[in-house]
Structures are given as structure tokens and as C-alpha cells.
Amino acid sequence: MDPDFVERRRIGLENFLLRVASHPVLCHDKIFASFLNQENGWKDALNEAGLQVKTDSRLKSLSATFRVKNPDKRFTELKHYSDELQSVISHLLRVRARVADRLYGVYKVHGNYGRVFSEWSAIEKEMGDGLQSAGHHMDVYAASIDDILEEEEHYADQLKEYLFYAEALRAVCRKHELMQYDLEMSALDLASKKQQCEELATGTVRTFSLKGMTSKLFGQETPEQREAKMKLLEEQIEEGQEQVKVQNEESRDFVQNAWLEIERFKDQKNRDLKEALINYAVMQISMCKKGIQVWTNAKECFSKM
């Protein structure tokens, strides 16, 4: 329950809610509105919606990734971009953390200047006041790093948010892969049933099959059996055609909505990351100016000795 951690967590959750509230579709979601307005009851609405049940299994996602025959090039490129974006931001955050650790050490070591100048001032008469004042400036400089690093964490959190956005992009790509995989499986099943129906109608088997072997071993089916199977296959073909049609429409709608979201994400990402990087640079410039000011003050103290 460290208060600094709790505050950062609160800010992160608040930013997430603001993101959802600013989304043109999610802001009208009933469960989201219920969460904001009700202390109790919104969990029941969430459970009734069955959103957890609707999430696709990891095994199925993995299967779709490797078995889709005609992946959409745009989503493939988007998936690669999300991987690279996450990698770049992760490296940037690691570099910042290493720099911050070393900077913390450098600042804190300046506290030794303060201690030594204070001890020195005790044995000097004419130089004592100047050394004591210079030591005070060094102590202030050493202590200032805590606030600086706290401000840095704010900008680091803004970058970390885009690690989650990169994962969200991959989730969109996985969803499209699953839809494409289901569509291809339905189309394959439909083609198989059409071939079976054609073979029954013509009495010829194009490819090796269990049906062809059983016919050779146990004899041909009666006309009544063949007609019943053809009728069943025709019904299944009709259902399969309707299913493929529906899946095609769902896929088109998903792609259209997904690319609207992706374009919106790109605009938002450019604004957010540009703002975060500029603010970080401004903070670094300000930090350096404060360092210059500390040593300028120390110089004046030494000049007055």
C-alpha cells in the first residue's frame, strides 16, 4: 500500500476510464455506464453478457495463425508493426530505467559535497560561511532527484500504455485470423459436400475416399439410399452456402470497423507519443538548467569567501 504506487495506479486507472469514455462506441456501452453510475449491480450485468465465454481460446488462436491459407496482407503487416512497436517501446523504457538509476547515483553522490563542505567550514574562519552555503546548495541538489524521478515515471507510464495498445493491435489481428480460419473451414466443408453430391449424381469417385472403398467392398448403394443421401447433402449445401455468406458479411464488417479503429489509433498514438517525448525532453532541459543554477550559486558562494 505504498502511497506513491497507489497514486500512480489511480492515475493509470483514471486514464483508462477516460480513454474508454472518449471512444465513440464504447462510451455508449451499457455495462460501462453501469460501472460508472452504480456501486453494485454492474458485475451482474457483466456476467450476464457472457463476455468471458465469448473470448476465443488460445489453442484455437494458435491453430488459426498457422493454418489460415489466405491471410489478409494488411493484418499481417499490422501484426508485425505491433510486435516492432512493443519491442521499441520496451527497449526505450529499459534505457530510461538504466539512465535513471545512474542519474540517481550521481545526484545522491553530490550529497557528499554538501557533507564535506560543511565539515570543512567548521575549521575555517574566513571561508566558513561560503563553504557552508555551497554545501547547502549541494544538499538541495542531491535531494531534488526524488521529485525528478517521480516526474519521469509519469512519462514512462505514458509510454507503457502503448505496450498494452500493441497487445490490443495483436488481439485485433488474432480475431481476424480466427474469422478467416472459420470462413476457410466452412468454404472447404461446402466444397467437399458439393463434390460428394456430384459423385452421387454421376456415380464416379474423383479421389480416393473411404466411401469409394466401401462401395467396392460391399457393393453400390440402392437408388433410394443414393437419393436420400443426395437430398441430405443438398440441404447441407444450402445451409453451408448461407453460412459462408453470413461469415463473408461478418468478415467485411469486421475489417471495415477494425480499420476505422486502427486509423483512429494511429492519430491518437502520434499525438500522445509526440507529446510525451517532447515533455520528457523539456523536463531533461529543466533538470540541466537547475544543475547549472546550483553550480552557479556555488560559484557565487566561493567568490564571496
Coordinates of C-alpha atoms in Angstrom, one line a residue:
M1 CA 0.0 0.0 0.0
D2 CA 2.8 2.4 -0.8
P3 CA 1.1 5.8 -1.3
D4 CA 3.2 6.7 -4.4
F5 CA 2.3 3.4 -6.0
V6 CA -1.4 3.7 -5.1
E7 CA -1.4 7.2 -6.6
R8 CA 0.2 6.1 -9.9
R9 CA -2.2 3.2 -10.1
R10 CA -5.1 5.5 -9.5
I11 CA -3.9 7.8 -12.3
G12 CA -3.5 4.9 -14.6
L13 CA -7.0 3.6 -14.0
E14 CA -8.4 7.1 -14.4
N15 CA -6.6 7.5 -17.7
F16 CA -8.0 4.1 -18.9
L17 CA -11.6 5.2 -18.0
L18 CA -11.0 8.5 -19.9
R19 CA -9.8 6.5 -22.9
V20 CA -13.0 4.4 -22.9
A21 CA -15.2 7.4 -22.3
S22 CA -13.7 9.2 -25.3
H23 CA -14.3 6.3 -27.6
P24 CA -17.3 6.9 -30.0
V25 CA -18.7 3.4 -29.5
L26 CA -17.6 2.3 -26.0
C27 CA -18.8 5.5 -24.4
H28 CA -22.4 4.3 -25.1
D29 CA -21.9 0.8 -23.7
K30 CA -24.5 -0.1 -21.1
I31 CA -22.1 -2.0 -18.9
F32 CA -19.6 0.9 -18.9
A33 CA -22.3 3.3 -18.0
S34 CA -23.5 0.9 -15.3
F35 CA -19.9 0.7 -13.9
L36 CA -19.6 4.5 -13.7
N37 CA -23.1 5.1 -12.1
Q38 CA -23.7 2.1 -9.9
E39 CA -21.8 0.9 -6.8
N40 CA -23.3 -2.6 -7.1
G41 CA -25.0 -4.5 -9.9
W42 CA -22.7 -3.8 -12.8
K43 CA -20.8 -7.1 -12.2
D44 CA -24.1 -9.0 -12.6
A45 CA -24.7 -7.3 -15.9
L46 CA -21.1 -8.2 -17.0
N47 CA -21.6 -11.8 -16.1
E48 CA -25.0 -12.0 -17.9
A49 CA -23.3 -10.6 -21.0
G50 CA -21.0 -13.6 -21.1
L51 CA -18.1 -11.7 -22.4
Q52 CA -15.6 -14.1 -20.8
V53 CA -17.3 -17.1 -22.5
K54 CA -17.0 -15.3 -25.9
T55 CA -13.3 -14.9 -25.7
D56 CA -11.6 -17.3 -28.1
S57 CA -9.3 -20.0 -26.7
R58 CA -5.5 -19.6 -27.1
L59 CA -5.3 -23.0 -28.7
K60 CA -7.8 -22.1 -31.4
S61 CA -6.0 -18.7 -32.0
L62 CA -2.7 -20.6 -32.4
S63 CA -4.3 -23.0 -34.8
A64 CA -5.8 -20.2 -36.9
T65 CA -2.4 -18.4 -37.1
F66 CA -0.6 -21.4 -38.7
R67 CA -3.5 -22.8 -40.8
V68 CA -5.0 -19.8 -42.5
K69 CA -4.3 -20.2 -46.2
N70 CA -5.2 -16.7 -47.4
P71 CA -4.3 -14.2 -44.7
D72 CA -5.1 -10.5 -45.2
K73 CA -1.8 -8.8 -46.0
R74 CA -2.9 -5.6 -44.2
F75 CA -3.5 -7.5 -40.9
T76 CA -0.2 -9.4 -41.3
E77 CA 1.7 -6.1 -41.7
L78 CA -0.2 -4.7 -38.7
K79 CA 0.7 -7.7 -36.6
H80 CA 4.4 -7.2 -37.5
Y81 CA 4.1 -3.5 -36.7
S82 CA 2.6 -4.1 -33.3
D83 CA 5.4 -6.6 -32.5
E84 CA 8.0 -4.0 -33.5
L85 CA 6.3 -1.1 -31.7
Q86 CA 6.2 -3.1 -28.5
S87 CA 9.9 -4.1 -28.9
V88 CA 10.9 -0.5 -29.5
I89 CA 9.0 0.9 -26.5
S90 CA 10.3 -1.9 -24.3
H91 CA 13.9 -1.1 -25.2
L92 CA 13.2 2.7 -24.7
L93 CA 11.8 2.1 -21.3
R94 CA 14.8 -0.1 -20.3
V95 CA 17.3 2.5 -21.5
R96 CA 15.4 5.2 -19.5
A97 CA 15.4 3.0 -16.4
R98 CA 19.2 2.5 -16.7
V99 CA 19.8 6.2 -17.2
A100 CA 17.6 7.0 -14.2
D101 CA 19.4 4.6 -11.9
R102 CA 22.8 6.1 -12.8
L103 CA 21.4 9.6 -12.6
Y104 CA 20.1 8.8 -9.1
G105 CA 23.6 7.8 -8.0
V106 CA 25.2 10.9 -9.5
Y107 CA 22.7 13.2 -7.7
K108 CA 23.0 11.4 -4.4
V109 CA 26.8 11.5 -4.5
H110 CA 26.5 15.3 -4.6
G111 CA 25.3 15.0 -1.1
N112 CA 28.9 14.1 -0.2
Y113 CA 30.0 17.5 -1.5
G114 CA 27.5 19.0 1.0
R115 CA 28.8 16.9 3.9
V116 CA 32.5 17.7 3.1
F117 CA 31.9 21.4 2.6
S118 CA 30.0 21.6 5.9
E119 CA 32.8 19.7 7.7
W120 CA 35.4 22.0 6.1
S121 CA 33.5 25.1 7.0
A122 CA 33.8 24.1 10.7
I123 CA 37.6 24.5 10.6
E124 CA 37.7 27.7 8.6
K125 CA 37.1 31.3 9.8
E126 CA 37.1 33.4 6.7
M127 CA 36.0 30.7 4.3
G128 CA 33.5 29.1 6.6
D129 CA 30.3 30.9 5.6
G130 CA 30.9 30.4 1.8
L131 CA 31.7 26.7 2.3
Q132 CA 28.6 26.2 4.4
S133 CA 26.4 27.9 1.8
A134 CA 27.9 25.9 -1.0
G135 CA 27.3 22.7 1.0
H136 CA 23.7 23.7 1.5
H137 CA 23.2 24.1 -2.3
M138 CA 24.7 20.6 -2.9
D139 CA 22.4 19.1 -0.3
V140 CA 19.4 20.6 -2.1
Y141 CA 20.7 19.4 -5.5
A142 CA 21.1 15.8 -4.1
A143 CA 17.6 15.8 -2.7
S144 CA 16.0 17.1 -5.9
I145 CA 16.4 13.8 -7.7
D146 CA 13.5 12.2 -5.9
D147 CA 11.0 14.7 -7.5
I148 CA 12.7 14.4 -10.8
L149 CA 12.4 10.6 -11.0
E150 CA 8.8 10.8 -9.8
E151 CA 8.1 13.1 -12.8
E152 CA 10.0 10.8 -15.1
E153 CA 7.8 7.9 -14.0
H154 CA 4.8 9.8 -15.2
Y155 CA 6.2 10.0 -18.8
A156 CA 7.3 6.3 -18.5
D157 CA 3.7 5.3 -17.7
Q158 CA 2.5 7.1 -20.8
L159 CA 4.9 5.0 -22.9
K160 CA 3.9 1.8 -21.0
E161 CA 0.3 2.4 -22.0
Y162 CA 1.3 1.8 -25.6
L163 CA 2.8 -1.6 -24.7
F164 CA -0.9 -2.5 -24.0
Y165 CA -2.0 -0.9 -27.1
A166 CA 0.4 -3.0 -29.1
E167 CA -1.1 -6.1 -27.5
A168 CA -4.6 -4.8 -28.4
L169 CA -3.5 -4.5 -32.0
R170 CA -2.4 -8.1 -32.0
A171 CA -5.7 -9.1 -30.5
V172 CA -7.5 -7.5 -33.5
C173 CA -5.2 -9.4 -35.8
R174 CA -5.9 -12.7 -34.0
K175 CA -9.6 -12.1 -34.2
H176 CA -9.4 -11.5 -37.9
E177 CA -7.3 -14.7 -38.3
L178 CA -9.9 -16.7 -36.4
M179 CA -12.7 -15.3 -38.6
Q180 CA -10.7 -16.0 -41.8
Y181 CA -9.9 -19.5 -40.5
D182 CA -13.6 -20.3 -39.7
L183 CA -14.6 -18.9 -43.2
E184 CA -12.0 -21.1 -44.9
M185 CA -13.1 -24.2 -43.0
S186 CA -16.7 -23.5 -43.9
A187 CA -15.8 -23.0 -47.6
L188 CA -13.7 -26.2 -47.5
D189 CA -16.6 -28.2 -46.0
L190 CA -19.0 -26.7 -48.6
A191 CA -16.7 -27.7 -51.4
S192 CA -16.4 -31.2 -50.0
K193 CA -20.2 -31.6 -49.8
K194 CA -20.7 -30.3 -53.3
Q195 CA -18.1 -32.9 -54.6
Q196 CA -19.9 -35.7 -52.7
C197 CA -23.2 -34.6 -54.2
E198 CA -21.7 -34.6 -57.7
E199 CA -20.2 -38.0 -57.2
L200 CA -23.5 -39.4 -56.1
A201 CA -25.2 -37.9 -59.1
T202 CA -22.7 -39.2 -61.6
G203 CA -21.7 -42.4 -59.8
T204 CA -18.0 -41.6 -60.2
V205 CA -15.4 -41.0 -57.4
R206 CA -12.7 -38.5 -58.3
T207 CA -10.4 -39.0 -55.4
F208 CA -9.5 -41.8 -53.0
S209 CA -12.1 -42.0 -50.2
L210 CA -13.4 -44.3 -47.6
K211 CA -16.8 -44.2 -49.4
G212 CA -15.2 -45.4 -52.6
M213 CA -13.5 -48.3 -50.8
T214 CA -16.7 -49.4 -49.0
S215 CA -18.6 -49.3 -52.3
K216 CA -16.1 -51.6 -53.9
L217 CA -16.1 -54.0 -50.9
F218 CA -19.8 -54.1 -50.1
G219 CA -21.4 -53.1 -53.4
Q220 CA -23.2 -50.0 -54.7
E221 CA -25.9 -48.2 -52.8
T222 CA -29.5 -48.6 -53.8
P223 CA -31.2 -45.7 -55.8
E224 CA -33.3 -44.9 -52.7
Q225 CA -30.3 -44.7 -50.5
R226 CA -28.5 -42.5 -53.0
E227 CA -31.5 -40.2 -53.4
A228 CA -31.8 -39.8 -49.6
K229 CA -28.1 -39.0 -49.3
M230 CA -28.3 -36.5 -52.1
K231 CA -31.3 -34.8 -50.6
L232 CA -29.5 -34.6 -47.2
L233 CA -26.4 -33.2 -48.9
E234 CA -28.4 -30.7 -50.9
E235 CA -29.9 -29.4 -47.6
Q236 CA -26.4 -29.3 -46.0
I237 CA -25.1 -27.5 -49.1
E238 CA -27.8 -24.9 -48.9
E239 CA -27.1 -24.3 -45.2
G240 CA -23.4 -24.2 -45.9
Q241 CA -23.8 -21.6 -48.6
E242 CA -25.9 -19.4 -46.3
Q243 CA -23.3 -19.8 -43.5
V244 CA -20.4 -18.8 -45.9
K245 CA -22.5 -15.8 -47.0
V246 CA -23.1 -14.7 -43.4
Q247 CA -19.4 -15.2 -42.5
N248 CA -18.3 -13.2 -45.5
E249 CA -20.5 -10.3 -44.4
E250 CA -19.3 -10.5 -40.8
S251 CA -15.7 -10.5 -42.1
R252 CA -16.3 -7.5 -44.3
D253 CA -18.0 -5.6 -41.4
F254 CA -15.1 -6.6 -39.0
V255 CA -12.4 -5.4 -41.5
Q256 CA -14.2 -2.1 -42.1
N257 CA -14.7 -1.4 -38.3
A258 CA -11.2 -2.6 -37.5
W259 CA -9.6 -0.2 -40.0
L260 CA -11.6 2.7 -38.7
E261 CA -10.3 1.9 -35.2
I262 CA -6.7 1.4 -36.4
E263 CA -6.7 4.8 -38.2
R264 CA -8.1 6.4 -35.0
F265 CA -5.4 4.6 -33.0
K266 CA -2.6 5.9 -35.4
D267 CA -3.8 9.5 -35.0
Q268 CA -4.0 9.1 -31.2
K269 CA -0.6 7.4 -31.0
N270 CA 1.1 10.1 -33.0
R271 CA -0.3 12.8 -30.7
D272 CA 0.3 11.0 -27.4
L273 CA 3.8 9.8 -28.1
K274 CA 4.9 13.1 -29.6
E275 CA 3.5 15.0 -26.5
A276 CA 5.2 12.5 -24.1
L277 CA 8.6 12.7 -25.8
I278 CA 8.5 16.5 -26.0
N279 CA 7.5 16.8 -22.4
Y280 CA 10.3 14.4 -21.4
A281 CA 12.9 16.4 -23.3
V282 CA 11.6 19.7 -21.7
M283 CA 11.9 18.0 -18.3
Q284 CA 15.5 17.0 -19.0
I285 CA 16.4 20.5 -20.2
S286 CA 14.8 21.9 -17.0
M287 CA 16.8 19.4 -14.9
C288 CA 20.0 20.5 -16.6
K289 CA 19.2 24.2 -16.0
K290 CA 18.6 23.5 -12.3
G291 CA 22.0 21.8 -12.2
I292 CA 23.6 24.8 -13.8
Q293 CA 21.9 27.1 -11.3
V294 CA 23.2 25.0 -8.4
W295 CA 26.8 25.3 -9.6
T296 CA 26.3 29.0 -10.4
N297 CA 25.1 29.5 -6.8
A298 CA 28.1 27.5 -5.5
K299 CA 30.4 29.6 -7.6
E300 CA 29.0 32.8 -6.1
C301 CA 29.5 31.3 -2.6
F302 CA 33.1 30.5 -3.4
S303 CA 33.6 34.1 -4.9
K304 CA 32.4 35.7 -1.6
M305 CA 35.0 33.8 0.5

